[in-house]
mmCIF file of C-alpha atoms in Angstrom:
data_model
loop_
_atom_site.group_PDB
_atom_site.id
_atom_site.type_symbol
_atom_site.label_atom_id
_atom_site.label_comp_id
_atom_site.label_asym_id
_atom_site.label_seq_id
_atom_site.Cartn_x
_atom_site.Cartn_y
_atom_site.Cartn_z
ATOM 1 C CA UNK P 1 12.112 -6.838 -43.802
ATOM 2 C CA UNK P 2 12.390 -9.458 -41.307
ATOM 3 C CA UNK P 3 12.465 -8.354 -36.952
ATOM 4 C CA UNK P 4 15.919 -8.927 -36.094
ATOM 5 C CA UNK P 5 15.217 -11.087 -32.628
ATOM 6 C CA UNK P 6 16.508 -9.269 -29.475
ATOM 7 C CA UNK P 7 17.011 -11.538 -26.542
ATOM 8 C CA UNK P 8 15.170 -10.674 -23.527
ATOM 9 C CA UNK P 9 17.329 -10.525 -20.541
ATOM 10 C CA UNK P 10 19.606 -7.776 -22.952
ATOM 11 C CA UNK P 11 16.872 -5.831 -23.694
ATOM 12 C CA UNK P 12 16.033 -5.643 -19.896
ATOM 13 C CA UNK P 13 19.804 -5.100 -19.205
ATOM 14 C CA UNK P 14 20.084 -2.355 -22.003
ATOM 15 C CA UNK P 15 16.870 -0.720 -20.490
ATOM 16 C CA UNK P 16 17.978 -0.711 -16.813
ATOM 17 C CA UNK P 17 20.702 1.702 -17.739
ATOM 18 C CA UNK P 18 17.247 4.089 -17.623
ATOM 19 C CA UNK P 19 16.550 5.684 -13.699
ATOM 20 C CA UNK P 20 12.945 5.773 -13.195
ATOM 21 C CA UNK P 21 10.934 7.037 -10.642
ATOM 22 C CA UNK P 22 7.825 4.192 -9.203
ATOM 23 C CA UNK P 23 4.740 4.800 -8.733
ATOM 24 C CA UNK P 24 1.868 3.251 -7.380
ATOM 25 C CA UNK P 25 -1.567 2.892 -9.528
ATOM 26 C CA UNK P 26 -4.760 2.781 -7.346
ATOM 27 C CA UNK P 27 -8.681 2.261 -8.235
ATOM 28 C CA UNK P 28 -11.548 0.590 -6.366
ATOM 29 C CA UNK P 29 -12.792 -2.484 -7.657
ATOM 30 C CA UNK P 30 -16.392 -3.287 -8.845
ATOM 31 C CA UNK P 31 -16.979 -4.636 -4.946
ATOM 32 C CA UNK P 32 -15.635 -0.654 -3.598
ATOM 33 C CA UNK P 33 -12.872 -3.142 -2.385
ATOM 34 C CA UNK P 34 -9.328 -0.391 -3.019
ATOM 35 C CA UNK P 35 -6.634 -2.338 -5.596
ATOM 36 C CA UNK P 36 -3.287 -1.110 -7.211
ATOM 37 C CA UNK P 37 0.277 -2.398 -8.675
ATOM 38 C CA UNK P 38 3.635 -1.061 -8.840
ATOM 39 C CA UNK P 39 4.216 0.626 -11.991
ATOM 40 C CA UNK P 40 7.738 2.132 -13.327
ATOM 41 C CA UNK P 41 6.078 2.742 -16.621
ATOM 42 C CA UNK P 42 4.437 6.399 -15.963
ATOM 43 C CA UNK P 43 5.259 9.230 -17.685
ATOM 44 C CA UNK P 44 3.882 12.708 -18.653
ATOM 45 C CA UNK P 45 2.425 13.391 -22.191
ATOM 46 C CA UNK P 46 0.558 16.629 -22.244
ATOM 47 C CA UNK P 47 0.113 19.984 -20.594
ATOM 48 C CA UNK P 48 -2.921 20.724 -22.934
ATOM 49 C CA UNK P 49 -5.286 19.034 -21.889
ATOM 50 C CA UNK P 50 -3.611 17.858 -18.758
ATOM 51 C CA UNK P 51 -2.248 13.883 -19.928
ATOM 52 C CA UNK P 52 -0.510 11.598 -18.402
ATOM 53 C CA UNK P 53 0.535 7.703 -19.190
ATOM 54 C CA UNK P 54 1.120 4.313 -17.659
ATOM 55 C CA UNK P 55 1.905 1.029 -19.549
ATOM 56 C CA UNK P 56 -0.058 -2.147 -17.431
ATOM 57 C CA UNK P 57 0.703 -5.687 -18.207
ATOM 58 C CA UNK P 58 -2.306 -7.110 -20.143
ATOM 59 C CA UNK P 59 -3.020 -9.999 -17.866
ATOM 60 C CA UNK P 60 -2.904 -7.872 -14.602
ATOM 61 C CA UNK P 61 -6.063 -7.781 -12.021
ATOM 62 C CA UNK P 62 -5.554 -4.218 -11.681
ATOM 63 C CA UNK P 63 -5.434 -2.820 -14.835
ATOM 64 C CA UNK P 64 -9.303 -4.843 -15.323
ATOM 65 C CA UNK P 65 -10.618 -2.898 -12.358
ATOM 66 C CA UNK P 66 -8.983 -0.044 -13.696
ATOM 67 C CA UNK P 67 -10.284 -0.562 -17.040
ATOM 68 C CA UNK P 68 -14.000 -1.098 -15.718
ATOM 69 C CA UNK P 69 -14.084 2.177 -13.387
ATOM 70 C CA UNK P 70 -12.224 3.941 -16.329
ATOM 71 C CA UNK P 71 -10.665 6.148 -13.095
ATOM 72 C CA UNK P 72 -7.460 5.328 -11.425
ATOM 73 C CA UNK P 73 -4.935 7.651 -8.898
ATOM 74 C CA UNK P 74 -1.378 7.417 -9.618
ATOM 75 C CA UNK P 75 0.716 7.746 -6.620
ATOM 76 C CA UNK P 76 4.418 8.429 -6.516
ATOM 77 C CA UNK P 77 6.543 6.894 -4.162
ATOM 78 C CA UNK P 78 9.137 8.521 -1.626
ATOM 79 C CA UNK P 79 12.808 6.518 -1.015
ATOM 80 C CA UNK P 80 10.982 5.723 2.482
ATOM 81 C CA UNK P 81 8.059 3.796 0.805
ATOM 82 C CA UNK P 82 10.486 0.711 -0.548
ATOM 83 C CA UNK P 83 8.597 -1.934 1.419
ATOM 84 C CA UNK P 84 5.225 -0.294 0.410
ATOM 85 C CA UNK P 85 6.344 -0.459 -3.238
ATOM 86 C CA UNK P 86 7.238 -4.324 -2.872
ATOM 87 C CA UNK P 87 4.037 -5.357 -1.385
ATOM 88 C CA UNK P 88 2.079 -3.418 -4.004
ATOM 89 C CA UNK P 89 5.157 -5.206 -6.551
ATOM 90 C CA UNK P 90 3.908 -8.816 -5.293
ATOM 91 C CA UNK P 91 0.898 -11.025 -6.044
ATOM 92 C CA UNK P 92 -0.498 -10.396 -2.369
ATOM 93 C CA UNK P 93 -4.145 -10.688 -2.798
ATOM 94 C CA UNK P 94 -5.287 -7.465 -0.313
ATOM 95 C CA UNK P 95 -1.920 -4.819 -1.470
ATOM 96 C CA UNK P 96 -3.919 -2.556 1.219
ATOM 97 C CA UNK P 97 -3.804 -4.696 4.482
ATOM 98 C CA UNK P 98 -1.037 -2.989 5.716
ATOM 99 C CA UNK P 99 -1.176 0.459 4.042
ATOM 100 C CA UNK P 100 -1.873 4.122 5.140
ATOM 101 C CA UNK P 101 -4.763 5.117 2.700
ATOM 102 C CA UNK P 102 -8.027 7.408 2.589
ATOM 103 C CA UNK P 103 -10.324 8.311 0.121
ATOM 104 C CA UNK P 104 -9.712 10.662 -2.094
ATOM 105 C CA UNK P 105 -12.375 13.787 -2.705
ATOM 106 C CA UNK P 106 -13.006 12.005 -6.245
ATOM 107 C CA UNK P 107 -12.923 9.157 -4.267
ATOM 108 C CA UNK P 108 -10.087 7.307 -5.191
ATOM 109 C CA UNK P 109 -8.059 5.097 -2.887
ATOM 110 C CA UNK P 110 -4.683 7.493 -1.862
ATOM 111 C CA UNK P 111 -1.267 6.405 -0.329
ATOM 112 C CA UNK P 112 -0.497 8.543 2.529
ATOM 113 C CA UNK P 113 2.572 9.685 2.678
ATOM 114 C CA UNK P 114 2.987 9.573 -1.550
ATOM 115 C CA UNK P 115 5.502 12.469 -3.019
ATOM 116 C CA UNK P 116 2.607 13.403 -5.287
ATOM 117 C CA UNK P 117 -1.072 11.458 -6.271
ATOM 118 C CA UNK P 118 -2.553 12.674 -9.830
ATOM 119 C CA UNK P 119 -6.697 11.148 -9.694
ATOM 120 C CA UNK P 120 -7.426 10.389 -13.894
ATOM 121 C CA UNK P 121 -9.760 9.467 -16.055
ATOM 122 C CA UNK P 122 -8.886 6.708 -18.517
ATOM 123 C CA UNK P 123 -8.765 9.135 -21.509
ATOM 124 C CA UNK P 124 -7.897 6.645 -24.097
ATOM 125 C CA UNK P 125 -5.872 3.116 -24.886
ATOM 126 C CA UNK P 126 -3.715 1.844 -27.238
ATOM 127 C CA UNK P 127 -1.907 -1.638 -27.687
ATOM 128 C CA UNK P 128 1.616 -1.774 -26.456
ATOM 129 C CA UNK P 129 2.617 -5.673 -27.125
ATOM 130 C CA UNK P 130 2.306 -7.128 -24.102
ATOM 131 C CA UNK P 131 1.627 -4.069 -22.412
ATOM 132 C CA UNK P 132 -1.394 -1.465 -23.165
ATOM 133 C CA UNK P 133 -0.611 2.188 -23.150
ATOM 134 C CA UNK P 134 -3.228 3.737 -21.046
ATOM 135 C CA UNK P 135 -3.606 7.550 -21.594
ATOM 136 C CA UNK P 136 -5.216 9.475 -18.428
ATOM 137 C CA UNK P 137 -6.490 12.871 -18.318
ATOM 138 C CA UNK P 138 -6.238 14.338 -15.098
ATOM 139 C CA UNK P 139 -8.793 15.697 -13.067
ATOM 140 C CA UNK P 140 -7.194 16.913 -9.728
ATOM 141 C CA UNK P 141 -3.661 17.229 -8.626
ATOM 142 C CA UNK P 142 -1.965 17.002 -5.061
ATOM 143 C CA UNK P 143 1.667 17.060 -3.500
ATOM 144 C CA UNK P 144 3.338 16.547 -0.569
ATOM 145 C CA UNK P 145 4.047 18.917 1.968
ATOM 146 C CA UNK P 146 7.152 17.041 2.882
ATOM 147 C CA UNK P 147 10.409 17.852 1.175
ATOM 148 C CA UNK P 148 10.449 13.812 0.406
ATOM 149 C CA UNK P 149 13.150 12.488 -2.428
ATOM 150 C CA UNK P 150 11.877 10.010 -5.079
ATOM 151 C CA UNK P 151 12.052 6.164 -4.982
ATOM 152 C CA UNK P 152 13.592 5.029 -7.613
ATOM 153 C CA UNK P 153 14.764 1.921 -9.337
ATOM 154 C CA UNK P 154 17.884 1.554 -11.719
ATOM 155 C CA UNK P 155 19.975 -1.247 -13.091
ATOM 156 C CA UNK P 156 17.445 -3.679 -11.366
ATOM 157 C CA UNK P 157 17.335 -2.556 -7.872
ATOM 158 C CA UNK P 158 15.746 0.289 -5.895
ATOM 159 C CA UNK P 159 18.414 3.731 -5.529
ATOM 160 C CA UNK P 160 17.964 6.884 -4.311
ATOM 161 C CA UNK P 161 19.112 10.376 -4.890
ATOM 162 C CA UNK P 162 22.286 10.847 -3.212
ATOM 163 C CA UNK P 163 21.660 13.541 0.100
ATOM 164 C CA UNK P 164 24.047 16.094 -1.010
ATOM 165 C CA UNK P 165 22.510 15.976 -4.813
ATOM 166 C CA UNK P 166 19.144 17.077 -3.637
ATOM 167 C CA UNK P 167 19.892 20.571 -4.146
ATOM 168 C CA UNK P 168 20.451 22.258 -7.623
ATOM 169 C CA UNK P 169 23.789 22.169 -9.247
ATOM 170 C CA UNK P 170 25.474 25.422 -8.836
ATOM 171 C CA UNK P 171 25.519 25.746 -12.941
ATOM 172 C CA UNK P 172 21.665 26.286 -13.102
ATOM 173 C CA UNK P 173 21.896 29.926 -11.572
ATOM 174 C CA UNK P 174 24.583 30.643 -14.270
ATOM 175 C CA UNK P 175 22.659 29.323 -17.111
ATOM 176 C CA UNK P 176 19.148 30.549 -16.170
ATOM 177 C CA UNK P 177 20.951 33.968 -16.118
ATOM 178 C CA UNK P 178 22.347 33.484 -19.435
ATOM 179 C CA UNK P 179 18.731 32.120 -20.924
ATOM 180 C CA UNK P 180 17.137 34.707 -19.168
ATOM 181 C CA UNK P 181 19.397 37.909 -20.432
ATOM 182 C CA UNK P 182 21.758 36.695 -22.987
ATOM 183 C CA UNK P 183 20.042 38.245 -26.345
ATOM 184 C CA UNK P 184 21.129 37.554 -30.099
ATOM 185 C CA UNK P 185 23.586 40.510 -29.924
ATOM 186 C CA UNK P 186 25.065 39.978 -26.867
ATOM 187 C CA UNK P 187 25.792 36.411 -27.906
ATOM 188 C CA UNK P 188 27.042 36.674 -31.129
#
């Protein structure tokens, strides 16, 4: 069976239609000097162990110092942190010149100011075309103490959560009563 050829800029169109949140990915490299990319390819995979994934170009500088640590901090963004995400989006040689960061107990470079960081180990990777699909198992957890909302990006361009949506729809009382006491009797 031949690959039926999809044309790029569709494929990218097609897949913009999907909100994701963006993240920051954050290691020291072999001269302790802190480096990191954007990255709107994170996801979790696992509760048991603990597993989450991120999907690096092949040819980028931080995935190698990544790669050769074999730890990394993934760092999600707040809808304030749009100009931190672009600088860390751009081939600027020091990302961190500008940046609010410390060390991390497990010392790992952190964003301040990040919704959430999750410090990994590189648990395992597999190829992903032009990507890699780098499994981390994670070794310590933190979140904000802010009540921050997401940056995200959609359709091409960063977006946000809109203020009044921040709060649960009115429906999820109703249906985590019904989950919660609806039993096979009572529903049939």
């Amino acid at each position: 069976m031949t690959e039926p050829e999809i044309d790029a800029r569709a494929f990218r169109n097609v897949l913009g239609q999907f909100c994701t949140g963006i993240t920051v990915i954050t290691t020291f490299d072999d001269a302790d000097a802190p480096i990191g990319f954007a990255c709107q390819s994170f996801a979790a995979l696992s509760l048991d162990p603990p597993l989450i994934l991120f999907c690096p170009t092949k040819t980028s500088r931080s995935w190698a110092a990544i790669e050769q640590s074999g730890r990394f901090c993934v760092n999600v963004l707040a809808e304030e942190q749009r100009e931190l995400c672009a600088r860390f989006g751009s081939r600027e040689p020091d990302k961190f010149a500008d940046a609010s960061w410390h060390t991390s107990p497990l010392t790992l470079p952190v964003l301040d100011d990040a919704l959430a960081t999750i410090e990994c180990t590189v648990d395992s990777v597999v190829d992903g075309g032009d990507h890699h699909i780098v499994i981390g198992r994670v070794q310590a957890l933190t979140e904000s103490t802010t009540t921050g909302r997401p940056l995200l990006f959609y359709r091409g361009q960063y977006t946000a959560i809109e203020p009044d949506k921040t709060t649960p729809a009115p429906w999820r009382a109703d249906l985590e009563h019904f989950l919660t006491t609806t039993t096979l009797d009572t529903w049939l």
